Short mmCIF file of N, CA and C in Angstrom, two decimals:
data_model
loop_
_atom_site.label_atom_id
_atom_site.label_comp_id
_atom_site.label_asym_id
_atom_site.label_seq_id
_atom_site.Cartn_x
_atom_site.Cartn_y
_atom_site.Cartn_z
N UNK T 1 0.84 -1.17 0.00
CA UNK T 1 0.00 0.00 0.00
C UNK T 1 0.89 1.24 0.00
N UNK T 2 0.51 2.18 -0.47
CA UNK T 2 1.33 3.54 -0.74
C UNK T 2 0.89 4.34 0.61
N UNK T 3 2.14 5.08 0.74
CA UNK T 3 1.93 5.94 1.79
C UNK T 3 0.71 6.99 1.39
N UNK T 4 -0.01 7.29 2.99
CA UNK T 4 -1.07 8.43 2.50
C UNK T 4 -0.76 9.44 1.79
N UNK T 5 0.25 9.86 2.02
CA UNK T 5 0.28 11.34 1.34
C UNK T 5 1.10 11.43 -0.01
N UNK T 6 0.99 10.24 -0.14
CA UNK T 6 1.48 9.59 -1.99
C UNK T 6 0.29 9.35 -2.55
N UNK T 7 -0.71 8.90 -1.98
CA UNK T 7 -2.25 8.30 -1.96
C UNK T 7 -3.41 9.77 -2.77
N UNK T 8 -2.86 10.69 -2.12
CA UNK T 8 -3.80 12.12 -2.40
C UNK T 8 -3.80 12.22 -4.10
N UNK T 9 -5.40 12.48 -3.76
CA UNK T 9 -5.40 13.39 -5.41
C UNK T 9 -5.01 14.19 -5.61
N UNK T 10 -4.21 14.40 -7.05
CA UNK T 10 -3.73 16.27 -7.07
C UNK T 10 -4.40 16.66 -8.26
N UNK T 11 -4.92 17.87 -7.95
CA UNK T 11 -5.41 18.79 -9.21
C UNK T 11 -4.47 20.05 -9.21
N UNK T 12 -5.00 20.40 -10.66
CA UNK T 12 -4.34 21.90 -11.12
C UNK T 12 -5.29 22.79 -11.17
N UNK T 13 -5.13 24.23 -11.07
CA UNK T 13 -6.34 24.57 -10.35
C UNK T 13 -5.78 25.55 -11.92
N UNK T 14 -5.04 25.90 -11.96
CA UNK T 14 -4.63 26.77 -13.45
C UNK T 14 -5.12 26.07 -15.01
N UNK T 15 -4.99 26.63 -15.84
CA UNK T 15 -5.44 26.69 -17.21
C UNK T 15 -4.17 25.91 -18.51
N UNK T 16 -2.75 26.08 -17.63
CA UNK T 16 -1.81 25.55 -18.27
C UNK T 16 -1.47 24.64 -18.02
N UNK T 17 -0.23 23.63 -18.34
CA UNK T 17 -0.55 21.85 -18.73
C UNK T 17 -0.67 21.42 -17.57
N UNK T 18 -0.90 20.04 -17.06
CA UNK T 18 -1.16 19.76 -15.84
C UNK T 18 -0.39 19.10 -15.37
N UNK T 19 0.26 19.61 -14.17
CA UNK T 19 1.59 19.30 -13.67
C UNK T 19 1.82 17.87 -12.72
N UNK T 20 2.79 17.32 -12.19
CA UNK T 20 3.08 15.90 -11.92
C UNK T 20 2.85 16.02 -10.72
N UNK T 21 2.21 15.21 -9.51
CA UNK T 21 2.41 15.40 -8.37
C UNK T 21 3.38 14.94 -7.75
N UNK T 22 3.71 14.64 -6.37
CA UNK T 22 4.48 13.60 -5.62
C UNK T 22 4.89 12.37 -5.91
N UNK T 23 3.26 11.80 -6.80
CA UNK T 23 3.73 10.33 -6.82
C UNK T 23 3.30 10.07 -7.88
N UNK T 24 3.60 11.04 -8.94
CA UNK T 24 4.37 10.72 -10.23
C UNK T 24 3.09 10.70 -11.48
N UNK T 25 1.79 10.75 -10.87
CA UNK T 25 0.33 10.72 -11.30
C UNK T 25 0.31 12.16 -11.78
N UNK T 26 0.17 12.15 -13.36
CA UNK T 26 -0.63 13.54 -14.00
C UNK T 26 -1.96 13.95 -13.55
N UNK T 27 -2.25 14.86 -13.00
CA UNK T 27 -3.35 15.85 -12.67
C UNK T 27 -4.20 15.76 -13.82
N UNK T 28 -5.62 15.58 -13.39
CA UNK T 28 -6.48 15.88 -14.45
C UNK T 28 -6.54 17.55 -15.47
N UNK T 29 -6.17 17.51 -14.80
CA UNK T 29 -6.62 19.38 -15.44
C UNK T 29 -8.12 20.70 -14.73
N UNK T 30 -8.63 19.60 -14.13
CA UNK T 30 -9.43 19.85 -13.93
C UNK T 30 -10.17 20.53 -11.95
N UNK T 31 -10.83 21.73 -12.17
CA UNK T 31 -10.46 22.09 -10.73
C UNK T 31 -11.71 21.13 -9.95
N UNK T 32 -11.39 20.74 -8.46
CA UNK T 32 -12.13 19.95 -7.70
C UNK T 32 -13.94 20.19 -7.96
N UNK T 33 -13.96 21.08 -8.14
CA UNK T 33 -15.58 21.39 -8.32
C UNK T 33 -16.08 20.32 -9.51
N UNK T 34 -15.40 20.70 -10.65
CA UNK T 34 -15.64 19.65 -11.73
C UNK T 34 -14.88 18.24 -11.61
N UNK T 35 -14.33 17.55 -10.65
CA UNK T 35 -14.10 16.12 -10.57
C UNK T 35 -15.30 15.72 -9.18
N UNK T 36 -16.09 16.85 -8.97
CA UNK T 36 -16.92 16.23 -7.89
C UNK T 36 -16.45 16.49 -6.67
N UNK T 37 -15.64 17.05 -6.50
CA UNK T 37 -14.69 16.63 -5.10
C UNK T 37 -15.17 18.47 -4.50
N UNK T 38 -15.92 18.70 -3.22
CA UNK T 38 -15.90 19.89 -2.55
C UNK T 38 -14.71 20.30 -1.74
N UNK T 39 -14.35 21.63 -2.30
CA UNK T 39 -13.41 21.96 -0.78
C UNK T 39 -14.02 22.24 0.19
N UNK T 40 -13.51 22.08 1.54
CA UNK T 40 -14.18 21.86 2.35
C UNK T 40 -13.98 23.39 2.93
N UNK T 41 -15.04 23.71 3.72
CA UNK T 41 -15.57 25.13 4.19
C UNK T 41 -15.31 25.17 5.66
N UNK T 42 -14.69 26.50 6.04
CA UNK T 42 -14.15 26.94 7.17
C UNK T 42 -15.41 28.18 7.78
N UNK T 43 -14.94 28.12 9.19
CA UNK T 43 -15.98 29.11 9.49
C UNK T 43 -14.67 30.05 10.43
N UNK T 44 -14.77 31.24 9.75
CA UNK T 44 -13.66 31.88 9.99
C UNK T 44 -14.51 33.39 10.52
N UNK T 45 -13.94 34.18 11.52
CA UNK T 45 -14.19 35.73 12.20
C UNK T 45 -13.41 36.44 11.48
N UNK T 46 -13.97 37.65 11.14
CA UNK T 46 -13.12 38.74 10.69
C UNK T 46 -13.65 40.38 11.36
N UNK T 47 -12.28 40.62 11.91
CA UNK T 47 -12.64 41.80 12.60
C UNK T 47 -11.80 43.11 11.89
N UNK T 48 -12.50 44.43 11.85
CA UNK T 48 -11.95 44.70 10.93
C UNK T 48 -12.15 46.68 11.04
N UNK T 49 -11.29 47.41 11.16
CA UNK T 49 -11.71 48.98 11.62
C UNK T 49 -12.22 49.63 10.54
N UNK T 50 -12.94 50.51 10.31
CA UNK T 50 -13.03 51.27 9.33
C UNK T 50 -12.97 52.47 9.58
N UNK T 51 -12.35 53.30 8.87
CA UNK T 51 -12.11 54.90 9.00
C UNK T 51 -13.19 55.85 9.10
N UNK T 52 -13.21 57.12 10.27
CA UNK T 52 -13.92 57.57 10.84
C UNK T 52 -14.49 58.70 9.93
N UNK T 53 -13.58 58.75 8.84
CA UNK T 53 -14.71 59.17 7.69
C UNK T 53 -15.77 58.30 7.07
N UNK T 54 -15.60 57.40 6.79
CA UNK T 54 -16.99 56.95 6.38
C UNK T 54 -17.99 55.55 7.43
N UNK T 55 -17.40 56.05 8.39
CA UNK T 55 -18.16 55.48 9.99
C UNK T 55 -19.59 55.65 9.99
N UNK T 56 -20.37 56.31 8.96
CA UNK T 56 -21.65 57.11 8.61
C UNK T 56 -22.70 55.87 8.43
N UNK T 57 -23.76 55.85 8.62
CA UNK T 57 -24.88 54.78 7.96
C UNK T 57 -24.29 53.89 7.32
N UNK T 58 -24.42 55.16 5.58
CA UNK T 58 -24.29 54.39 4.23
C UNK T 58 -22.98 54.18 4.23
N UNK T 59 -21.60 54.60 4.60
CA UNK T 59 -20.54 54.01 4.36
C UNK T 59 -20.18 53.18 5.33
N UNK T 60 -20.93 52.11 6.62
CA UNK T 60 -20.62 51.36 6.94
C UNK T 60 -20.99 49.81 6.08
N UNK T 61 -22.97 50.48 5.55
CA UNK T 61 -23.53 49.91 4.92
C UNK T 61 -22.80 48.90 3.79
N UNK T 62 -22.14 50.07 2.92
CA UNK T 62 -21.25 49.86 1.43
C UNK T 62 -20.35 49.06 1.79
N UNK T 63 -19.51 49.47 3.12
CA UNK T 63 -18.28 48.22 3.03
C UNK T 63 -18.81 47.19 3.40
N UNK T 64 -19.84 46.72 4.20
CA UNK T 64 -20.32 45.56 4.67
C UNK T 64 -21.18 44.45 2.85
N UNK T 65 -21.51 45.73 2.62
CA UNK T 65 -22.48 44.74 1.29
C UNK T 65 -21.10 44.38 0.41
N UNK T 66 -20.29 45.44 0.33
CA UNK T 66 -18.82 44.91 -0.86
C UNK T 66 -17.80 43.32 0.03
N UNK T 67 -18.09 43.10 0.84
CA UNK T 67 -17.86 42.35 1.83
C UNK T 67 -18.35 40.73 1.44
N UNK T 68 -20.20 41.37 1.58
CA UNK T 68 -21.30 40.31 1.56
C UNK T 68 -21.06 39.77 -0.01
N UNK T 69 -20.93 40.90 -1.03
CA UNK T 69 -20.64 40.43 -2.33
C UNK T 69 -19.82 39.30 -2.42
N UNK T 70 -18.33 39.60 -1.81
CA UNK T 70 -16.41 39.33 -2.56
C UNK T 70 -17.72 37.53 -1.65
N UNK T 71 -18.11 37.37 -0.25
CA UNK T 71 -17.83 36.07 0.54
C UNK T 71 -18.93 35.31 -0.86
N UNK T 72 -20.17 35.91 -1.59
CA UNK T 72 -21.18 35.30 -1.77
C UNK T 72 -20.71 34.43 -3.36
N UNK T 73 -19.84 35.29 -3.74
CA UNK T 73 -19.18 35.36 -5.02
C UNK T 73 -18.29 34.12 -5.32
N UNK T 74 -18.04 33.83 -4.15
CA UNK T 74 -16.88 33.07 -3.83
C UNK T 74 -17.19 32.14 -3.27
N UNK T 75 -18.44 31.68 -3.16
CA UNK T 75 -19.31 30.05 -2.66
C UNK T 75 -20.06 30.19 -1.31
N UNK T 76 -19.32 31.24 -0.49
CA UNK T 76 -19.54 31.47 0.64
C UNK T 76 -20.83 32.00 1.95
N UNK T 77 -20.67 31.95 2.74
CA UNK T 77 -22.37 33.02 3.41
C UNK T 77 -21.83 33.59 4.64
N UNK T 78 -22.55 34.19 4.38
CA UNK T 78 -21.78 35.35 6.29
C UNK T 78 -23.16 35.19 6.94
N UNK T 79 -22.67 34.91 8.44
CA UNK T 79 -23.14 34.40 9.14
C UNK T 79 -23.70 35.90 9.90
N UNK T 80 -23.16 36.04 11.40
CA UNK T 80 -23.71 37.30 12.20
C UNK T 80 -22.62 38.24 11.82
N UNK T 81 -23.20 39.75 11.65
CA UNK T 81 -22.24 40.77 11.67
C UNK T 81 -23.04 41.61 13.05
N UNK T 82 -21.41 42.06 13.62
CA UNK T 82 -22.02 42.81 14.76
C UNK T 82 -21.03 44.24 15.02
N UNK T 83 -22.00 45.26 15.10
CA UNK T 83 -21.13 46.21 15.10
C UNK T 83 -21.67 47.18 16.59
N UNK T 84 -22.69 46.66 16.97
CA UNK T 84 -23.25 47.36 17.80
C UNK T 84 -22.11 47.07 19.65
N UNK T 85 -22.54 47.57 20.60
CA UNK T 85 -21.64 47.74 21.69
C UNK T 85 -21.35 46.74 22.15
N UNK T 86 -20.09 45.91 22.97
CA UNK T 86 -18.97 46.72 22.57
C UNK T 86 -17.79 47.34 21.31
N UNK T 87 -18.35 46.59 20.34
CA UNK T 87 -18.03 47.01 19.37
C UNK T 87 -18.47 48.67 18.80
N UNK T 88 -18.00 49.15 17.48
CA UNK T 88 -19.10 50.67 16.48
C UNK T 88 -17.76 51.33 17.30
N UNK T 89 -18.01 52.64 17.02
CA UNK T 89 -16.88 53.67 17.37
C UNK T 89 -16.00 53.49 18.69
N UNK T 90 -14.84 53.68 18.32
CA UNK T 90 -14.18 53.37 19.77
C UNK T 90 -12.33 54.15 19.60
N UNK T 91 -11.91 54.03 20.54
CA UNK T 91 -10.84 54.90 20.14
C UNK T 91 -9.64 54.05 19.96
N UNK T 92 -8.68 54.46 19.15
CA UNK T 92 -7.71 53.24 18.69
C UNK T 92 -6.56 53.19 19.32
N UNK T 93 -5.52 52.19 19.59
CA UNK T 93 -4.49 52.03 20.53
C UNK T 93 -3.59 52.88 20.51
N UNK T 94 -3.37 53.18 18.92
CA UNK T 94 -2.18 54.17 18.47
C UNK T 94 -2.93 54.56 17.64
N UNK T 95 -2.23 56.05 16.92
CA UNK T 95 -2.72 56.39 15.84
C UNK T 95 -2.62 55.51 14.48
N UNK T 96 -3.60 55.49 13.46
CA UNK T 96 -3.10 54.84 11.71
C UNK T 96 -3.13 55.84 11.20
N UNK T 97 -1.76 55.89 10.19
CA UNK T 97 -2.42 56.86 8.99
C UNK T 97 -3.19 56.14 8.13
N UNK T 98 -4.04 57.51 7.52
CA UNK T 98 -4.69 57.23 6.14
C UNK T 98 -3.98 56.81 5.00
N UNK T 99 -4.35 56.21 3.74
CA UNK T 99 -3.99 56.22 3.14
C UNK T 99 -4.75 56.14 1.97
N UNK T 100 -4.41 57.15 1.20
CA UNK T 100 -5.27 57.21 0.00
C UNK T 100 -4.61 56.84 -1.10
N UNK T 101 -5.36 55.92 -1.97
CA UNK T 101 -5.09 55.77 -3.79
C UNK T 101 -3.39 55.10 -3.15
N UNK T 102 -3.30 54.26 -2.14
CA UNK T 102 -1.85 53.47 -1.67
C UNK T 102 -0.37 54.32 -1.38
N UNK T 103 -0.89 55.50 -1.46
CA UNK T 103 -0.31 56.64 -0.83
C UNK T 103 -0.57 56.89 0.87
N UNK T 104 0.35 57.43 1.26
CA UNK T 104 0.39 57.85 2.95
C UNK T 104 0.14 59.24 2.66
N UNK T 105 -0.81 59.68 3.80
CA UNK T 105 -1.32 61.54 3.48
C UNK T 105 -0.94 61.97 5.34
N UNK T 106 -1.11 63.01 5.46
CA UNK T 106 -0.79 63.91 6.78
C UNK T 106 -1.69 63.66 7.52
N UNK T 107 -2.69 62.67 7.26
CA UNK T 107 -4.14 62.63 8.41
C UNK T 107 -3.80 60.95 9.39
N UNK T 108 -3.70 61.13 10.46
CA UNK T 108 -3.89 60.30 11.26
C UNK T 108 -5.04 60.04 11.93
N UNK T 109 -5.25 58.94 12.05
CA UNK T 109 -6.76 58.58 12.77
C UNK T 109 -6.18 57.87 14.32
N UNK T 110 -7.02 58.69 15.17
CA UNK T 110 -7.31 58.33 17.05
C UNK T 110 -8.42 57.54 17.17
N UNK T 111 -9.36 57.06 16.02
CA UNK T 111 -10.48 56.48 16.54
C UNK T 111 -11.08 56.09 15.03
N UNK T 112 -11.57 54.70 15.44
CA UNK T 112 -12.40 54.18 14.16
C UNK T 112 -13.51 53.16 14.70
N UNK T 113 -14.07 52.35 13.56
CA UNK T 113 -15.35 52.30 13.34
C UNK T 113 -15.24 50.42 13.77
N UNK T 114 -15.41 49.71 14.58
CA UNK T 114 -14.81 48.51 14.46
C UNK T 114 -16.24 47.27 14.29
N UNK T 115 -15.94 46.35 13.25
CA UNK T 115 -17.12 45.66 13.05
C UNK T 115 -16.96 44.13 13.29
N UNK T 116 -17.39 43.41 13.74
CA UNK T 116 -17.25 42.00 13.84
C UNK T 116 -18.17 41.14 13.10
N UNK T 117 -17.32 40.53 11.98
CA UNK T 117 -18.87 39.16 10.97
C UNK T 117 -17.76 38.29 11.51
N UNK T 118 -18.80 37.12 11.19
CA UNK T 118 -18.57 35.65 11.12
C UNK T 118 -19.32 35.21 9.32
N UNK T 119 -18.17 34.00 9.09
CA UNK T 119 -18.86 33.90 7.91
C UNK T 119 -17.67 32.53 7.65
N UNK T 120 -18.21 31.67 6.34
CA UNK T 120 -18.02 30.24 6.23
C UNK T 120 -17.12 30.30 4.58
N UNK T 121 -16.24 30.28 4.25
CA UNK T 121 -15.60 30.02 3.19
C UNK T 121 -14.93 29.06 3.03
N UNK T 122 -14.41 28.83 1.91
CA UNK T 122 -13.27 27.82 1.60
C UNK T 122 -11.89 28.05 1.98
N UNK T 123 -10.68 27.63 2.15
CA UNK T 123 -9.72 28.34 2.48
C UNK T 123 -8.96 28.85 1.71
N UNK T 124 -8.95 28.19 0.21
CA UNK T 124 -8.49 28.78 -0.60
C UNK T 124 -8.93 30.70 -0.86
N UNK T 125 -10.22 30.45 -1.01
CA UNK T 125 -10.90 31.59 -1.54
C UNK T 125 -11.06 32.98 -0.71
N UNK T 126 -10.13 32.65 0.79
CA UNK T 126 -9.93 33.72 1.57
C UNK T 126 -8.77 34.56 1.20
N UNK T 127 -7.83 33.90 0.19
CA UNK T 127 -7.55 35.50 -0.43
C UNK T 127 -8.14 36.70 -1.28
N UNK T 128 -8.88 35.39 -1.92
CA UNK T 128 -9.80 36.85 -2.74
C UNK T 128 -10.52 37.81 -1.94
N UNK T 129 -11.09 37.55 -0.92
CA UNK T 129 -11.52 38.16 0.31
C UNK T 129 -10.17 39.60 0.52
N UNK T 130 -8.78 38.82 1.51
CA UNK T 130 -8.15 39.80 1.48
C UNK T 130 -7.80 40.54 0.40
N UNK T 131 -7.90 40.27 -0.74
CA UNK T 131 -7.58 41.44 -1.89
C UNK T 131 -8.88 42.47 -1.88
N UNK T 132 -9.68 41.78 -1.69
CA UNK T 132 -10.68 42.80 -1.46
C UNK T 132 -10.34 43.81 -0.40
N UNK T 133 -10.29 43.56 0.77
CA UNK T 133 -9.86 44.50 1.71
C UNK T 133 -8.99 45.38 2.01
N UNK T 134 -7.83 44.80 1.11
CA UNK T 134 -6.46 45.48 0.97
C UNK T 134 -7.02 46.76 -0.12
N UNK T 135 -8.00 46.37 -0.95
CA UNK T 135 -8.37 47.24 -1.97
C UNK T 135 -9.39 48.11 -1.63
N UNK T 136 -9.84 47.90 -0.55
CA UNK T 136 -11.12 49.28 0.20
C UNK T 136 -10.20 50.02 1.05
N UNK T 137 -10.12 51.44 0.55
CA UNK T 137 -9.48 52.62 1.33
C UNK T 137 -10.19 52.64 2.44
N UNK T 138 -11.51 52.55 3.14
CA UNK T 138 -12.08 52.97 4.76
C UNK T 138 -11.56 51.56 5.34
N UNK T 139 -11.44 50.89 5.11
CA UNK T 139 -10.86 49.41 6.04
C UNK T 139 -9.30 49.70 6.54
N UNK T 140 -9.38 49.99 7.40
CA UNK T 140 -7.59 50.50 8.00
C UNK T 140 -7.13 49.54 8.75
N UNK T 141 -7.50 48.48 9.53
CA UNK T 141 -6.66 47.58 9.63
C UNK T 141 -7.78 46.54 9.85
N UNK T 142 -7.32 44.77 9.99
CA UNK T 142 -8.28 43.66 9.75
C UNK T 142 -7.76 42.31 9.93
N UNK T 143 -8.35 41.85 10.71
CA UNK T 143 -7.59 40.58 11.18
C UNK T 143 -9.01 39.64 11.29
N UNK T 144 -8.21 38.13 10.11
CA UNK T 144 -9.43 37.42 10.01
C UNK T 144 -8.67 36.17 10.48
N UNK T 145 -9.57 34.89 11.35
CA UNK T 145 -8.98 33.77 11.98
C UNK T 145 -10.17 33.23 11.94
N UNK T 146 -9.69 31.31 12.20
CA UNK T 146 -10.56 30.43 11.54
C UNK T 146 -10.79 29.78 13.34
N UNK T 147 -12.27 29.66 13.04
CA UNK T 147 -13.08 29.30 14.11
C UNK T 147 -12.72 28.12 14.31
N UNK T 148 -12.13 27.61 15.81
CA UNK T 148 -11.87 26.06 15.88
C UNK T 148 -13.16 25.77 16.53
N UNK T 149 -14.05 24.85 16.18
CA UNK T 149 -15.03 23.77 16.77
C UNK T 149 -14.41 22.62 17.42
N UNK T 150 -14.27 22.48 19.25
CA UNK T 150 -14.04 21.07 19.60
C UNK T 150 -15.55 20.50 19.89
N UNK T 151 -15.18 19.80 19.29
CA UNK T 151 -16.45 18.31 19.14
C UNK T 151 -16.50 17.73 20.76
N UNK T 152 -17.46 17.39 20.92
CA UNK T 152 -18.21 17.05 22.73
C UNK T 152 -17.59 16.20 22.77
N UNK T 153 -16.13 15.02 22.10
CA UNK T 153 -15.56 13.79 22.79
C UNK T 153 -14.27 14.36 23.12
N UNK T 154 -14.13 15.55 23.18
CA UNK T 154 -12.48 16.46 23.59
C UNK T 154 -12.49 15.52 25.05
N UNK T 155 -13.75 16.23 26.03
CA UNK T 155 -13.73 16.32 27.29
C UNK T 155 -13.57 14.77 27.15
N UNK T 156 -14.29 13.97 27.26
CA UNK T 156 -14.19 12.59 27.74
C UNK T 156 -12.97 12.01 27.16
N UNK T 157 -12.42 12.18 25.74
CA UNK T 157 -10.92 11.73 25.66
C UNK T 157 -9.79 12.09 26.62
N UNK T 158 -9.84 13.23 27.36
CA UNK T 158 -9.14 14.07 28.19
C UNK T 158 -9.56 13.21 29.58
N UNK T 159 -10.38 13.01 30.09
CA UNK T 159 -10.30 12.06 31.11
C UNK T 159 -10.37 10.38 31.09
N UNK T 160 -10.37 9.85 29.79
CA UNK T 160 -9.98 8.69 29.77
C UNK T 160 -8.55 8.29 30.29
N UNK T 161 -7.16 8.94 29.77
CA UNK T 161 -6.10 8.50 30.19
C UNK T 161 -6.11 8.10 31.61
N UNK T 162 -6.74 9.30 32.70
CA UNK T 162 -6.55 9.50 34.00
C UNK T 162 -7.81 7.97 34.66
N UNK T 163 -8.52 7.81 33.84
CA UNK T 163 -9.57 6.77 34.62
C UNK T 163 -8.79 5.07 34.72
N UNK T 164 -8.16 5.18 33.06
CA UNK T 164 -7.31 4.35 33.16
C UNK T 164 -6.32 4.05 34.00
N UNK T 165 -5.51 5.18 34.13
CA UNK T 165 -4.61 4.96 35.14
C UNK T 165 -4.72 4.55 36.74
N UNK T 166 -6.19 5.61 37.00
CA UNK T 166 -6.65 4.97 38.35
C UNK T 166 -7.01 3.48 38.27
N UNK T 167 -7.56 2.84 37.12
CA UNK T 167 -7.66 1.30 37.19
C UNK T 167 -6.71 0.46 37.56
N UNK T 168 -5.31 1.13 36.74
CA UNK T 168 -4.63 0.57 36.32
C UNK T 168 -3.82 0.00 37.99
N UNK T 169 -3.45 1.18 38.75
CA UNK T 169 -3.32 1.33 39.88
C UNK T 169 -3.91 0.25 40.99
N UNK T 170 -4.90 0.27 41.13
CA UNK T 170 -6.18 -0.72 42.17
C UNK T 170 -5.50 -2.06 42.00
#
């Protein structure tokens, strides 16, 4: 039997020839969606400031729907967004500058707009996400991390060793 990780399917996710994997098997050509095969979906938080110029209704509105677009676009669904207290305006640790059109300007920001979603993607497709964000001027800084779920047999695996041992003991 071949080792597992000789065992894996490989695809090419690109348009040009299809390259050799590990264990020597040509790639279909073809990306997982069309061999049937799902990537599997993460449920990841993203927290994220937005600049106290457009902290307003409609420009919290806009970055949240350009947001809802890049996740929906991309296979994905957003789950809760929360911006209300303790989160929404708050004052920031240090100053950020602005930056406009990827330029640095003379305006520093003391305080921004801070929003919290949850939402379920693939892992691949969370860069297109950050290009998105890197590419909205009111988003000034943003930190996204993947939700760990422990499953209800954590706890009881965690006290098996110790029950054993008391047996073992007697």
């Amino acid at each position: 039997m071949a080792p597992r990780h000789l065992a894996r399917p490989c695809f090419s996710f690109c348009s040009a020839a299809p390259l050799a994997c590990a264990a020597g098997n040509e790639t279909s050509g073809t990306s997982p969606e069309e061999d049937g095969v799902r990537e599997r979906q993460r449920d990841y938080e993203i927290v994220f400031v937005i600049s106290p110029l457009a902290a307003n209704d409609e420009g919290v509105a806009a970055v949240l729907e350009r947001l809802r677009q890049t996740i929906d676009q991309q296979g994905g669904e957003v789950g809760a967004i929360n911006h209300a207290a303790p989160w929404g305006r708050r004052k920031l640790a240090y100053p950020i500058r602005e930056y406009v059109s990827g330029e640095a300007s003379r305006r520093n920001f003391t305080e921004g707009f801070y929003v919290l979603m949850n939402f379920r993607l693939g892992a691949a497709k969370v860069i297109e996400l950050e290009r998105t964000i890197k590419l909205t001027d009111t988003i000034l800084r943003y930190l996204i991390t993947v939700i760990e779920h422990k499953g209800k047999g954590s706890t009881s695996t965690a006290a098996a060793p110790e029950a054993v041992a008391e047996t073992s003991e007697a």
